[in-house]
Short mmCIF file of C-alpha atoms in Angstrom, two decimals:
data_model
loop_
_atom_site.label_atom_id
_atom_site.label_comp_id
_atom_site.label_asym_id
_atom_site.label_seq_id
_atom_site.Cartn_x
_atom_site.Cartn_y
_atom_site.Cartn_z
CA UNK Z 1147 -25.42 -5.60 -6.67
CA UNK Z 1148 -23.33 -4.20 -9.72
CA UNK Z 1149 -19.99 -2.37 -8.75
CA UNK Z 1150 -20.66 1.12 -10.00
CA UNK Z 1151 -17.45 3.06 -12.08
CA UNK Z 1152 -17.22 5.51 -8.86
CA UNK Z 1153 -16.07 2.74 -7.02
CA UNK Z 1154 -13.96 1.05 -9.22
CA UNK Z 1155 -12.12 4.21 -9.39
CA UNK Z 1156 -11.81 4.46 -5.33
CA UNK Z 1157 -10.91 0.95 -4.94
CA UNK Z 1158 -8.24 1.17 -7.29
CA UNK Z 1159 -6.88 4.28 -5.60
CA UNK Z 1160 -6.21 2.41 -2.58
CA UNK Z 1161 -3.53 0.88 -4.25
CA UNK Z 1162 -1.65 3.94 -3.27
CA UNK Z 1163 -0.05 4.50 0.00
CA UNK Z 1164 -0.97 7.76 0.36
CA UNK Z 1165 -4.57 7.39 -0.20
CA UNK Z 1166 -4.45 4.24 1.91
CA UNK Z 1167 -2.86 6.64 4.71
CA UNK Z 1168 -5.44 8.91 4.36
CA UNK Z 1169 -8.75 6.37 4.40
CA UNK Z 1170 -7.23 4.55 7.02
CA UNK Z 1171 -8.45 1.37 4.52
CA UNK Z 1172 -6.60 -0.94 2.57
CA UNK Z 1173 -7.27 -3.69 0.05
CA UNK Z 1174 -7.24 -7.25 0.92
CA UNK Z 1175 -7.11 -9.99 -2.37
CA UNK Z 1176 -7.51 -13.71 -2.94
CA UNK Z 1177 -10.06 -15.77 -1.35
CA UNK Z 1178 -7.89 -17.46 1.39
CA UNK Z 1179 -6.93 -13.80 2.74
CA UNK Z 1180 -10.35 -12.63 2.63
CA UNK Z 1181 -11.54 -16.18 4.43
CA UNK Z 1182 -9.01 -15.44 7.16
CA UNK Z 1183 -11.51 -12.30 7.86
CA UNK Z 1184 -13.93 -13.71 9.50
CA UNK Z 1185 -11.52 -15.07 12.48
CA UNK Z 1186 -10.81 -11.12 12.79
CA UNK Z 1187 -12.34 -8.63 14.18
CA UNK Z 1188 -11.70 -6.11 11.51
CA UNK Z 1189 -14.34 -4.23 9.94
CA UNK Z 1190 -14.82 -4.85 6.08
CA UNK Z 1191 -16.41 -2.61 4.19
CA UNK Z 1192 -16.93 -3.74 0.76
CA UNK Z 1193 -16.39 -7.32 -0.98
CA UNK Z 1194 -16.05 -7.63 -4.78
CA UNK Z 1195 -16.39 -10.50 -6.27
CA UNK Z 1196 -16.87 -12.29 -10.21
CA UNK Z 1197 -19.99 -13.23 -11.02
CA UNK Z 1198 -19.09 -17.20 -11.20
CA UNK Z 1199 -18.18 -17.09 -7.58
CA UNK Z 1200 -21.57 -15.92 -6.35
CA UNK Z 1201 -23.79 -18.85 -6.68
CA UNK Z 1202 -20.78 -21.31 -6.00
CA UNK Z 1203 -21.41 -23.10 -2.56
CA UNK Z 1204 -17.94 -23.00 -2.15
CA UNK Z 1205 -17.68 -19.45 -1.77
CA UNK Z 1206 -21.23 -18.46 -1.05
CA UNK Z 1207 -20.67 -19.28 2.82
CA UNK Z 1208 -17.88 -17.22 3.61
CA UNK Z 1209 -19.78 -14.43 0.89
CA UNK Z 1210 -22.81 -14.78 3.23
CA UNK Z 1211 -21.02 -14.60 7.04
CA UNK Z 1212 -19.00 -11.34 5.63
CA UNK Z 1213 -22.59 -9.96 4.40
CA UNK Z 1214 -23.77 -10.65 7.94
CA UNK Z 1215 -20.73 -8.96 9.71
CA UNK Z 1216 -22.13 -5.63 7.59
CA UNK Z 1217 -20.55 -5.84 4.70
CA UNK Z 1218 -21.30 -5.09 1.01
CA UNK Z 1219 -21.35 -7.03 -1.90
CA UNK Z 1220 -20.44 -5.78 -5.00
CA UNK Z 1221 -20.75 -7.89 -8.38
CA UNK Z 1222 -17.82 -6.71 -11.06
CA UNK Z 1223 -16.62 -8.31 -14.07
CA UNK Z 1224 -13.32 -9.60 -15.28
CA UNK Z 1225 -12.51 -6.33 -17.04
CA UNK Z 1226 -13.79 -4.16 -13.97
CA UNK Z 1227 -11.29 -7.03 -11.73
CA UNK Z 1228 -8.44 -6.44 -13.92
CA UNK Z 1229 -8.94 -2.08 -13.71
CA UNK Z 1230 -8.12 -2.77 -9.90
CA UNK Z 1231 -5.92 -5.69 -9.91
CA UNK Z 1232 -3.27 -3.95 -11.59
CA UNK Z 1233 -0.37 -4.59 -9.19
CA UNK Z 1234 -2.33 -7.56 -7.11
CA UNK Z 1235 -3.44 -11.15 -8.01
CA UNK Z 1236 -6.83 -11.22 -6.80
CA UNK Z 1237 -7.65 -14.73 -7.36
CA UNK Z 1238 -11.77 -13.32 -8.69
CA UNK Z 1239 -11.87 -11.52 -4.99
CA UNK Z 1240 -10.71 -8.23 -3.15
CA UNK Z 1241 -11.95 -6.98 0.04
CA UNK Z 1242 -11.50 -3.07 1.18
CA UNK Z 1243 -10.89 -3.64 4.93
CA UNK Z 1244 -10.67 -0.74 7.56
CA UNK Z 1245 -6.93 -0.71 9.50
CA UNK Z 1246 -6.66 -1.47 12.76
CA UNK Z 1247 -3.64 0.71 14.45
CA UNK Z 1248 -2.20 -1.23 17.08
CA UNK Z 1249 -0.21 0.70 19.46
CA UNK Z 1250 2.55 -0.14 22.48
CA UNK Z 1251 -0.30 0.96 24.67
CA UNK Z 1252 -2.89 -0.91 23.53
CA UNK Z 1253 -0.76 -4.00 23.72
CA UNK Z 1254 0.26 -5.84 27.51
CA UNK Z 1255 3.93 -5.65 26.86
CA UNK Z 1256 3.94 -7.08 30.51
CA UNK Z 1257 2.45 -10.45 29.29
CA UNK Z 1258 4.70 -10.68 26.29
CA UNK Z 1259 6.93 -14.14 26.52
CA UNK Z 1260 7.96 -13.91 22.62
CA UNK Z 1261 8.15 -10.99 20.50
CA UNK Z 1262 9.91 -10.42 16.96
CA UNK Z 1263 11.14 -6.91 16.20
CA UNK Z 1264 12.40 -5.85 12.16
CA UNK Z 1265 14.68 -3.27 11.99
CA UNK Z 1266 14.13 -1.14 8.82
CA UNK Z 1267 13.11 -4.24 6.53
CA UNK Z 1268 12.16 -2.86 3.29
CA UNK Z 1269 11.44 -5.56 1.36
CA UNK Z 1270 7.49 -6.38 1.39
CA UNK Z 1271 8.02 -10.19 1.03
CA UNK Z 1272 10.56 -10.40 3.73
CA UNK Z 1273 8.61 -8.37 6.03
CA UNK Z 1274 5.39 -10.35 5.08
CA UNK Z 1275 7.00 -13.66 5.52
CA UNK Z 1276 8.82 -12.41 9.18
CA UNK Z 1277 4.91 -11.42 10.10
CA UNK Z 1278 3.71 -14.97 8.78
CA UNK Z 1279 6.42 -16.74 10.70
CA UNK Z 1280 5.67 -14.72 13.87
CA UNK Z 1281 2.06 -15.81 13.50
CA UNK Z 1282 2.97 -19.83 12.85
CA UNK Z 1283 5.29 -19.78 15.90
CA UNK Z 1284 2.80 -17.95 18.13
CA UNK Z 1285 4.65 -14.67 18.84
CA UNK Z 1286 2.76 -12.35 21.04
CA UNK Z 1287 3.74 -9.26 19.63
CA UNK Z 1288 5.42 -7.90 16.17
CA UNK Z 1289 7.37 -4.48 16.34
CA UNK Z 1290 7.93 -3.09 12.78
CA UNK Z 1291 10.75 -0.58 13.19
CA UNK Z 1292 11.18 3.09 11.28
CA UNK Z 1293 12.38 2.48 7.89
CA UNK Z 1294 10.29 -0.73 7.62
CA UNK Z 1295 8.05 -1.08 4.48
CA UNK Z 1296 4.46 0.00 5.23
CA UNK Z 1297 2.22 -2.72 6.96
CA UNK Z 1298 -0.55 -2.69 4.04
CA UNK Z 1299 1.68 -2.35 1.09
CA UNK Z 1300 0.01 -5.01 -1.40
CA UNK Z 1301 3.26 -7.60 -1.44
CA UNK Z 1302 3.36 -7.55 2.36
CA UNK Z 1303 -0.32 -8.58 2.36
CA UNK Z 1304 -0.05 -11.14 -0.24
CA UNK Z 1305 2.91 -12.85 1.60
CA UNK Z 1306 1.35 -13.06 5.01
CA UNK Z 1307 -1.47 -14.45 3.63
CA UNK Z 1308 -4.19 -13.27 6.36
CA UNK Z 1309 -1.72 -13.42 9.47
CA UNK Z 1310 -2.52 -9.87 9.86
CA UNK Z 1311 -5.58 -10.63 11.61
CA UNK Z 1312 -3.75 -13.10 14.09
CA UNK Z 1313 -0.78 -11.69 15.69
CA UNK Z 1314 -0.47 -7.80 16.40
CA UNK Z 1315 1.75 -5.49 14.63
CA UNK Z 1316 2.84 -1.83 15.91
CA UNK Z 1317 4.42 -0.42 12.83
CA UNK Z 1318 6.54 3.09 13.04
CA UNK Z 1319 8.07 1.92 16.45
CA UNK Z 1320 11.22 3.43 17.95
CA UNK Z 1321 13.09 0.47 18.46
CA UNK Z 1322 15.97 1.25 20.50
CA UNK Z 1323 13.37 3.41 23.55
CA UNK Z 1324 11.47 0.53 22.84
CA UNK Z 1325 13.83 -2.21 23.31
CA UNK Z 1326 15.18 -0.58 26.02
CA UNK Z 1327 11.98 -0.45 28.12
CA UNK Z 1328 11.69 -4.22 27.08
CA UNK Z 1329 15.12 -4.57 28.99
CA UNK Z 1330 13.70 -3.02 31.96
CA UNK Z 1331 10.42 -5.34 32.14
CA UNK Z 1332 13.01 -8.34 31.96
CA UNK Z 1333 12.40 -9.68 28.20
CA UNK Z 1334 16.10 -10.60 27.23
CA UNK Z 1335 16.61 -8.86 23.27
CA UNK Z 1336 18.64 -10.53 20.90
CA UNK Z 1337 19.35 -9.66 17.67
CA UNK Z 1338 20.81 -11.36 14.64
CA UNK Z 1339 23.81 -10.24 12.28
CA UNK Z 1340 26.42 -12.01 10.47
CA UNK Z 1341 29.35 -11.09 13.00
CA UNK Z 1342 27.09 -12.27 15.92
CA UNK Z 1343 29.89 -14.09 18.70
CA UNK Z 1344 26.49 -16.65 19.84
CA UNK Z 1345 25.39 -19.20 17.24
CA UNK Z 1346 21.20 -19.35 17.41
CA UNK Z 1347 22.07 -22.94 18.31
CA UNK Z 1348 22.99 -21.41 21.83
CA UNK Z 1349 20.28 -19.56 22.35
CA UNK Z 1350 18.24 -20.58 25.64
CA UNK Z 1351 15.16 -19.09 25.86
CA UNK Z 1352 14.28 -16.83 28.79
CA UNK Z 1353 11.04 -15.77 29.97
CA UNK Z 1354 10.67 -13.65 27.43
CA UNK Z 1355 12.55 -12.70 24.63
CA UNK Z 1356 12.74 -10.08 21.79
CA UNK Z 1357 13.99 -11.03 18.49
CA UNK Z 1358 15.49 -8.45 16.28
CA UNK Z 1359 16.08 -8.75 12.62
CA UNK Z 1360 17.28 -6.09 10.22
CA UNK Z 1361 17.06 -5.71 6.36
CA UNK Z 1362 19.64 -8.38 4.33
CA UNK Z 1363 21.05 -4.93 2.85
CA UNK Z 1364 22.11 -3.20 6.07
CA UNK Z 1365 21.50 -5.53 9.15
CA UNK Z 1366 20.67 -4.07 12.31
CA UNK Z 1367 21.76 -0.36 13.37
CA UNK Z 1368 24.21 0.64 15.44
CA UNK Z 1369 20.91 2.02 17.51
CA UNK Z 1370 19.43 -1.02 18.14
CA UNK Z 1371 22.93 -3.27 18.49
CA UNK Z 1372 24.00 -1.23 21.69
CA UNK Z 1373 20.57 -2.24 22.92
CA UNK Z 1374 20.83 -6.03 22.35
CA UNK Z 1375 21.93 -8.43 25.64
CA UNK Z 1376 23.35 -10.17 22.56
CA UNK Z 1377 24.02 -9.93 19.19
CA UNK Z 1378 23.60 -13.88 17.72
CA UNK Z 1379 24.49 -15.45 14.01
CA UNK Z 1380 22.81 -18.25 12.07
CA UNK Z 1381 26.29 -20.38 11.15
CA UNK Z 1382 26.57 -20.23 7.13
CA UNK Z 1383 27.58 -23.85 5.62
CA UNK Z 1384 27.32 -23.34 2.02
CA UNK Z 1385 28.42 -20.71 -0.57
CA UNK Z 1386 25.21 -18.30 -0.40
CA UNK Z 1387 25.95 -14.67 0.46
CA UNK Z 1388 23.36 -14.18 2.47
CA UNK Z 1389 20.49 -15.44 4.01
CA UNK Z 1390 16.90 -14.65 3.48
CA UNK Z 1391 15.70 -12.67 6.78
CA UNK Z 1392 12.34 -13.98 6.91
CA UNK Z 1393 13.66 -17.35 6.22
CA UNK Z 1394 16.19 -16.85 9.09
CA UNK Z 1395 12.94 -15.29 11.64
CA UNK Z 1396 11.49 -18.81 10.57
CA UNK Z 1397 14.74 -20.76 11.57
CA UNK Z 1398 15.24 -19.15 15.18
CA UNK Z 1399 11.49 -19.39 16.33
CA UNK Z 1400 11.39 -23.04 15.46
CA UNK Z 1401 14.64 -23.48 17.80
CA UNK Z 1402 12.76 -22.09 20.50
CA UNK Z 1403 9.92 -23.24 19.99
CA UNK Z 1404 11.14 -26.98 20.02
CA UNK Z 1405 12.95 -26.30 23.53
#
């Protein structure tokens, strides 16, 4: 079935955040993203796909579970792929997906052991890779804070490479209520800054334990610091001024992790 110029127009307005807002949809590129689908649940809508990738057994499997799961798809051409791919790399693929909102209520905060929290992270690879490290390192819960960059910005997407689908996110939380009530079911919350007195090295991990990262620019606030049981440092060696954050999420789950 032929994408139709209607639709090439909608899909590429979902490259907007408002309209993406407003459909409550949001497009999903490259084939290993849109693979990662069918371990979700999430409800997908329309795939489009070049005409080479149709008839490739490669491809045609995952192609024919999607079409099974409800979904449409759409036949478009290189030029019609390049008209919506403007700020994405869609690897001959793109997917418009429904969102899923995940809320604090929705989610047993009782049963959490591990969860990360980012504290007004705008940059959509650092919060992708934080997301993709929760998901590696089996967190049970990822808390994006107010002032984080939105959950289906392209970039973020395209840097957690389908671990969207694995590990829930509650964007637009209040971190400090939250983190507070996190206190009170037990979960110990620790959060990372340059000037933290506790190497990572140090860190023993409770029961359960929240992780709190803030943007390379600013750190954490002054909100979410008076919060924290602790506030903890990753020890620099070298010359670098700073340290990537999602690099540094990836750091302190594998110390945990390994204990």
């Amino acid at each position: 079935m032929r994408v139709s110029k209607a639709e090439i127009k909608y899909f590429r307005s979902l490259s907007q955040k408002k309209v993406r807002q407003t459909e409550k949809k949001f497009l999903l590129e490259g084939w290993r993203a849109v693979k990662e689908l069918l371990n979700s649940s999430s409800k997908v809508e329309t795939v489009a796909v070049l005409t080479r990738y149709l008839h490739d057994p490669d491809y045609d499997s995952i192609l024919a579970k999607l079409s099974e799961r409800g979904a449409t798809i759409k036949e478009v051409s290189e030029i019609e792929l390049g008209q919506v791919a403007d700020t994405v790399q869609s690897q001959g693929v793109f997917a418009v997906v429904q969102q899923q909102t995940v809320t604090l209520e929705s989610v047993r905060l009782s049963n959490a052991s591990l969860v990360v929290a980012a504290d007004s992270v705008s940059d959509p690879g650092n919060l992708g890779s934080i997301i993709r490290s929760a998901d590696w390192f089996s967190a049970d819960l990822v808390l994006l804070g107010r002032g984080c960059v939105e959950l289906y910005n392209d970039k973020v997407l395209r840097s957690m490479v389908g671990s969207l689908f694995h590990v829930p996110v509650v964007e637009g939380a209040d971190l400090p209520a939250v983190l507070t009530e996190l206190r009170k079911k037990g979960l110990v919350v620790a959060s990372f800054a340059g000037d933290g007195k506790e190497s990572y090295t140090e860190l023993k991990r409770p029961r359960g334990m929240v992780l709190v990262f803030g943007s390379e620019a600013h750190g954490i606030s002054k909100e979410v610091r008076a919060t924290s049981d602790n506030v903890v440092r990753i020890p620099k060696y070298g010359k670098a001024e700073s340290l990537n954050v999602g690099v540094a999420c990836g750091i302190v789950l594998a110390h945990l992790r390994a204990q």
